[in-house]
C-alpha positions as a Python dict, from the first residue, in 0.01 Angstrom:
ca = {
    (1, 'M'): (0, 0, 0),
    (2, 'I'): (-291, 203, -162),
    (3, 'P'): (-367, 9, -508),
    (4, 'I'): (-276, 201, -835),
    (5, 'N'): (-640, 212, -974),
    (6, 'L'): (-745, 327, -609),
    (7, 'L'): (-458, 613, -533),
    (8, 'P'): (-567, 942, -489),
    (9, 'K'): (-501, 1236, -711),
    (10, 'I'): (-142, 1362, -689),
    (11, 'E'): (-212, 1701, -698),
    (12, 'G'): (-226, 2063, -530),
    (13, 'I'): (70, 2127, -294),
    (14, 'V'): (273, 1888, -243),
    (15, 'V'): (496, 1943, 24),
    (16, 'P'): (876, 1870, 4),
    (17, 'T'): (937, 1837, 342),
    (18, 'V'): (1244, 1897, 542),
    (19, 'T'): (1424, 1643, 737),
    (20, 'P'): (1480, 1743, 1115),
    (21, 'L'): (1790, 1658, 1260),
    (22, 'L'): (1912, 1689, 1595),
    (23, 'E'): (2251, 1826, 1695),
    (24, 'N'): (2438, 1488, 1671),
    (25, 'G'): (2303, 1421, 1305),
    (26, 'Q'): (2043, 1197, 1409),
    (27, 'L'): (1650, 1191, 1304),
    (28, 'D'): (1462, 1410, 1529),
    (29, 'V'): (1153, 1227, 1545),
    (30, 'K'): (913, 1463, 1777),
    (31, 'G'): (1030, 1720, 1537),
    (32, 'A'): (908, 1518, 1212),
    (33, 'E'): (591, 1466, 1410),
    (34, 'T'): (515, 1846, 1479),
    (35, 'L'): (608, 1948, 1140),
    (36, 'I'): (371, 1661, 984),
    (37, 'R'): (84, 1788, 1204),
    (38, 'H'): (198, 2158, 1124),
    (39, 'L'): (120, 2063, 710),
    (40, 'L'): (-180, 1829, 774),
    (41, 'R'): (-334, 2122, 977),
    (42, 'G'): (-224, 2355, 679),
    (43, 'G'): (-458, 2160, 438),
    (44, 'V'): (-170, 2058, 195),
    (45, 'H'): (-291, 1818, -56),
    (46, 'S'): (23, 1542, -44),
    (47, 'L'): (372, 1490, 173),
    (48, 'F'): (691, 1400, -3),
    (49, 'I'): (994, 1318, 198),
    (50, 'L'): (1352, 1236, 104),
    (51, 'G'): (1355, 1501, -175),
    (52, 'S'): (1612, 1723, -240),
    (53, 'T'): (1455, 1962, 37),
    (54, 'G'): (1497, 1669, 270),
    (55, 'E'): (1877, 1672, 236),
    (56, 'T'): (1877, 1299, 115),
    (57, 'P'): (2193, 1283, -54),
    (58, 'S'): (2378, 1364, 297),
    (59, 'L'): (2128, 1122, 513),
    (60, 'S'): (2222, 740, 582),
    (61, 'V'): (2019, 504, 455),
    (62, 'S'): (1940, 362, 840),
    (63, 'L'): (1784, 718, 875),
    (64, 'R'): (1598, 727, 538),
    (65, 'K'): (1416, 429, 670),
    (66, 'D'): (1339, 578, 1013),
    (67, 'L'): (1199, 867, 847),
    (68, 'I'): (983, 666, 647),
    (69, 'K'): (833, 495, 916),
    (70, 'A'): (791, 785, 1143),
    (71, 'V'): (626, 995, 889),
    (72, 'C'): (395, 724, 772),
    (73, 'R'): (292, 654, 1142),
    (74, 'S'): (195, 1041, 1174),
    (75, 'T'): (-8, 1063, 887),
    (76, 'N'): (-185, 751, 876),
    (77, 'Q'): (-254, 777, 501),
    (78, 'E'): (-458, 1126, 579),
    (79, 'K'): (-254, 1242, 285),
    (80, 'P'): (-104, 1073, 38),
    (81, 'L'): (255, 1031, 135),
    (82, 'L'): (528, 1029, -137),
    (83, 'V'): (860, 895, -49),
    (84, 'G'): (1207, 963, -256),
    (85, 'I'): (1405, 651, -304),
    (86, 'S'): (1682, 858, -505),
    (87, 'D'): (2031, 686, -491),
    (88, 'T'): (2318, 624, -712),
    (89, 'C'): (2270, 248, -590),
    (90, 'L'): (1942, 71, -741),
    (91, 'D'): (1965, -195, -496),
    (92, 'V'): (1933, 63, -182),
    (93, 'S'): (1676, 247, -382),
    (94, 'L'): (1461, -74, -434),
    (95, 'E'): (1533, -130, -43),
    (96, 'L'): (1368, 208, 58),
    (97, 'A'): (1104, 117, -212),
    (98, 'Q'): (1039, -161, -4),
    (99, 'V'): (1024, -16, 337),
    (100, 'A'): (762, 268, 183),
    (101, 'Q'): (538, -15, 61),
    (102, 'T'): (569, -184, 373),
    (103, 'E'): (457, 157, 586),
    (104, 'G'): (178, 232, 363),
    (105, 'A'): (292, 512, 135),
    (106, 'A'): (135, 601, -172),
    (107, 'A'): (408, 634, -410),
    (108, 'V'): (778, 672, -455),
    (109, 'V'): (976, 938, -622),
    (110, 'A'): (1368, 874, -822),
    (111, 'L'): (1562, 1132, -938),
    (112, 'T'): (1789, 1063, -1246),
    (113, 'P'): (2106, 868, -1101),
    (114, 'F'): (2400, 1113, -1058),
    (115, 'F'): (2776, 1096, -1104),
    (116, 'F'): (2785, 869, -1406),
    (117, 'H'): (2714, 1084, -1739),
    (118, 'L'): (2400, 864, -1883),
    (119, 'D'): (2254, 915, -2209),
    (120, 'Q'): (1840, 868, -2250),
    (121, 'E'): (1887, 465, -2327),
    (122, 'D'): (2056, 461, -1965),
    (123, 'L'): (1780, 639, -1810),
    (124, 'Y'): (1518, 466, -1993),
    (125, 'Q'): (1646, 118, -1897),
    (126, 'Y'): (1720, 214, -1560),
    (127, 'Y'): (1361, 354, -1456),
    (128, 'M'): (1194, 69, -1651),
    (129, 'H'): (1382, -167, -1432),
    (130, 'L'): (1301, 24, -1135),
    (131, 'A'): (958, 23, -1221),
    (132, 'D'): (926, -336, -1286),
    (133, 'Q'): (1065, -399, -925),
    (134, 'C'): (863, -159, -734),
    (135, 'A'): (522, -265, -627),
    (136, 'L'): (448, 88, -536),
    (137, 'P'): (361, 364, -860),
    (138, 'L'): (663, 589, -918),
    (139, 'I'): (703, 943, -1055),
    (140, 'L'): (981, 1028, -1219),
    (141, 'Y'): (1227, 1326, -1086),
    (142, 'N'): (1420, 1597, -1331),
    (143, 'F'): (1653, 1833, -1130),
    (144, 'P'): (1930, 1893, -1425),
    (145, 'H'): (2054, 2164, -1245),
    (146, 'M'): (2173, 1954, -967),
    (147, 'T'): (2208, 1564, -1108),
    (148, 'K'): (2366, 1682, -1456),
    (149, 'C'): (2123, 1483, -1603),
    (150, 'H'): (1831, 1553, -1790),
    (151, 'L'): (1548, 1347, -1897),
    (152, 'E'): (1417, 1450, -2242),
    (153, 'V'): (1113, 1452, -2331),
    (154, 'D'): (1090, 1160, -2551),
    (155, 'T'): (1233, 951, -2262),
    (156, 'V'): (934, 1084, -2028),
    (157, 'R'): (651, 988, -2322),
    (158, 'A'): (840, 635, -2378),
    (159, 'L'): (828, 584, -1987),
    (160, 'S'): (497, 688, -1939),
    (161, 'K'): (361, 384, -2131),
    (162, 'H'): (480, 178, -1824),
    (163, 'P'): (154, 106, -1607),
    (164, 'R'): (362, 186, -1277),
    (165, 'I'): (510, 504, -1372),
    (166, 'I'): (244, 785, -1309),
    (167, 'G'): (396, 1140, -1302),
    (168, 'I'): (709, 1353, -1320),
    (169, 'K'): (823, 1598, -1091),
    (170, 'D'): (1010, 1895, -1293),
    (171, 'S'): (1253, 2080, -1113),
    (172, 'S'): (1449, 2216, -1403),
    (173, 'G'): (1252, 2567, -1402),
    (174, 'N'): (1235, 2544, -1805),
    (175, 'G'): (877, 2668, -1943),
    (176, 'V'): (943, 2530, -2285),
    (177, 'Y'): (1036, 2167, -2134),
    (178, 'L'): (717, 2222, -1923),
    (179, 'E'): (509, 2263, -2219),
    (180, 'K'): (621, 1950, -2402),
    (181, 'L'): (554, 1767, -2100),
    (182, 'L'): (196, 1902, -2077),
    (183, 'E'): (163, 1770, -2441),
    (184, 'I'): (225, 1422, -2249),
    (185, 'K'): (-45, 1468, -2015),
    (186, 'A'): (-294, 1586, -2317),
    (187, 'E'): (-219, 1208, -2461),
    (188, 'K'): (-234, 1033, -2128),
    (189, 'P'): (-450, 1267, -1916),
    (190, 'D'): (-395, 1054, -1585),
    (191, 'F'): (-9, 1127, -1593),
    (192, 'Y'): (103, 1372, -1329),
    (193, 'I'): (305, 1698, -1396),
    (194, 'L'): (446, 1833, -1052),
    (195, 'T'): (666, 2114, -1079),
    (196, 'G'): (935, 2261, -838),
    (197, 'P'): (1019, 2609, -850),
    (198, 'E'): (774, 2775, -632),
    (199, 'E'): (786, 3119, -755),
    (200, 'M'): (651, 2969, -1080),
    (201, 'L'): (370, 2783, -868),
    (202, 'A'): (73, 2974, -1053),
    (203, 'Q'): (215, 3015, -1366),
    (204, 'T'): (284, 2632, -1436),
    (205, 'V'): (-46, 2567, -1282),
    (206, 'L'): (-190, 2794, -1508),
    (207, 'A'): (-27, 2619, -1788),
    (208, 'G'): (-196, 2284, -1704),
    (209, 'A'): (36, 2127, -1451),
    (210, 'D'): (-119, 1935, -1162),
    (211, 'G'): (48, 2092, -885),
    (212, 'G'): (359, 2220, -721),
    (213, 'V'): (612, 2106, -507),
    (214, 'S'): (705, 2411, -293),
    (215, 'G'): (941, 2421, -27),
    (216, 'G'): (821, 2702, 142),
    (217, 'A'): (494, 2537, 233),
    (218, 'N'): (722, 2384, 526),
    (219, 'L'): (635, 2736, 638),
    (220, 'F'): (342, 2839, 564),
    (221, 'P'): (112, 2578, 418),
    (222, 'Q'): (-197, 2768, 393),
    (223, 'L'): (1, 3023, 171),
    (224, 'Y'): (81, 2795, -81),
    (225, 'V'): (-259, 2607, -59),
    (226, 'R'): (-441, 2925, -116),
    (227, 'L'): (-200, 3051, -401),
    (228, 'F'): (-266, 2693, -586),
    (229, 'E'): (-647, 2747, -547),
    (230, 'A'): (-643, 3048, -688),
    (231, 'A'): (-453, 2961, -1002),
    (232, 'K'): (-679, 2663, -1057),
    (233, 'A'): (-969, 2913, -1026),
    (234, 'K'): (-827, 3190, -1236),
    (235, 'D'): (-863, 3425, -903),
    (236, 'W'): (-629, 3680, -1062),
    (237, 'K'): (-682, 3899, -734),
    (238, 'T'): (-564, 3665, -488),
    (239, 'M'): (-289, 3539, -691),
    (240, 'Q'): (-166, 3909, -706),
    (241, 'Q'): (-190, 3935, -323),
    (242, 'I'): (-7, 3584, -271),
    (243, 'Q'): (267, 3595, -519),
    (244, 'P'): (472, 3890, -391),
    (245, 'I'): (508, 3709, -56),
    (246, 'V'): (629, 3380, -243),
    (247, 'L'): (875, 3614, -411),
    (248, 'E'): (951, 3772, -80),
    (249, 'I'): (1017, 3407, 92),
    (250, 'S'): (1249, 3336, -191),
    (251, 'K'): (1439, 3634, -166),
    (252, 'R'): (1470, 3701, 192),
    (253, 'I'): (1497, 3348, 323),
    (254, 'Y'): (1633, 3153, 54),
    (255, 'G'): (1863, 3413, -97),
    (256, 'K'): (2103, 3478, 194),
    (257, 'G'): (2439, 3319, 302),
    (258, 'G'): (2596, 3343, -84),
    (259, 'K'): (2636, 2958, -97),
    (260, 'S'): (2489, 2676, -342),
    (261, 'Y'): (2297, 2564, -34),
    (262, 'S'): (2148, 2877, 108),
    (263, 'Y'): (1815, 2755, 13),
    (264, 'F'): (1841, 2500, 289),
    (265, 'Q'): (2023, 2720, 545),
    (266, 'G'): (1754, 2965, 504),
    (267, 'L'): (1433, 2743, 542),
    (268, 'K'): (1558, 2533, 799),
    (269, 'V'): (1654, 2853, 1031),
    (270, 'A'): (1297, 3022, 947),
    (271, 'M'): (1125, 2678, 1046),
    (272, 'E'): (1345, 2701, 1402),
    (273, 'K'): (1216, 3061, 1454),
    (274, 'L'): (860, 2963, 1367),
    (275, 'G'): (894, 2676, 1631),
    (276, 'I'): (832, 2402, 1400),
    (277, 'C'): (1113, 2205, 1427),
    (278, 'G'): (1532, 2296, 1483),
    (279, 'S'): (1752, 2394, 1198),
    (280, 'H'): (2056, 2139, 1194),
    (281, 'L'): (2138, 2061, 885),
    (282, 'A'): (2325, 1709, 793),
    (283, 'S'): (2681, 1713, 748),
    (284, 'P'): (2867, 1869, 509),
    (285, 'L'): (2621, 2147, 508),
    (286, 'L'): (2705, 2403, 745),
    (287, 'R'): (2478, 2661, 969),
    (288, 'I'): (2418, 2981, 821),
    (289, 'Q'): (2630, 3287, 1000),
    (290, 'P'): (2478, 3422, 1299),
    (291, 'A'): (2442, 3787, 1147),
    (292, 'L'): (2246, 3642, 825),
    (293, 'E'): (2049, 3419, 1099),
    (294, 'T'): (1938, 3780, 1263),
    (295, 'D'): (1794, 3891, 904),
    (296, 'I'): (1593, 3549, 848),
    (297, 'Q'): (1471, 3601, 1176),
    (298, 'S'): (1340, 3937, 1103),
    (299, 'A'): (1256, 3864, 748),
    (300, 'I'): (1003, 3544, 844),
    (301, 'L'): (831, 3775, 1144),
    (302, 'E'): (754, 4042, 880),
    (303, 'I'): (665, 3793, 620),
    (304, 'K'): (445, 3595, 894),
    (305, 'E'): (268, 3912, 963),
    (306, 'K'): (178, 3978, 599),
    (307, 'V'): (37, 3613, 566),
    (308, 'N'): (-187, 3660, 891),
    (309, 'Q'): (-347, 3949, 711),
    (310, 'L'): (-434, 3786, 395),
}
């Protein structure tokens, strides 16, 4: 465990890793190790396992623990590792946090609990209790589209006063909400603001966010690192070169299939076509139709060529 006062900055490209799986639904340990090597070679700034991109709600607790251990071994603290501990059961979250601490993770990340409709007082008490019980720094995770539960700005501001709550990952895609979060950062500069929609990476970094949690970095880590660095440097030319490719990935890889989880289908098929890891999804998610898989294969090879030409 890295002491909070010595924690490296959580900024730049924080990759929300996919969870490589075998056909039987078990963890593909070799695939996970290959993925981590690929990301580290790509120069990403941090790794985030067991987030939404990792299909976490569909994974058993034992598989999640195995993944934490495998990735911690692979990274060997070369880059900060954030571990998702989101669950509807607080005890499970604390159990996962303990494994993350033991294995050497830098921080943990927790979604708002889902299923029950919780008000802001409920959420405040939940996160305070979680932070009190966790030895690791905690990052809030706001994703109302999936959880149906929204962390209001005043609640985030109140929670930011806890010494172990160090930031928020916001996947709402709401620009007004981001502006209000950045007001909290102005009051507390060491409170990290990370944004989810990769299509908005450059825009949010220019606005003052610390970094982006970009699923496409699983495919082309260097591409997203370059976009982040260009945004930080206000290098408009480079941003104009890269942004269309990011949008093309979103449209041609994530936008197939017509399902609410087409993002996961497309991303994993693309990773398989690039030789990074297999494309098996955790039940109940289904593999994409063969015809669409062929489309994605053509798309990812064309996109790879564009990335290589940058």
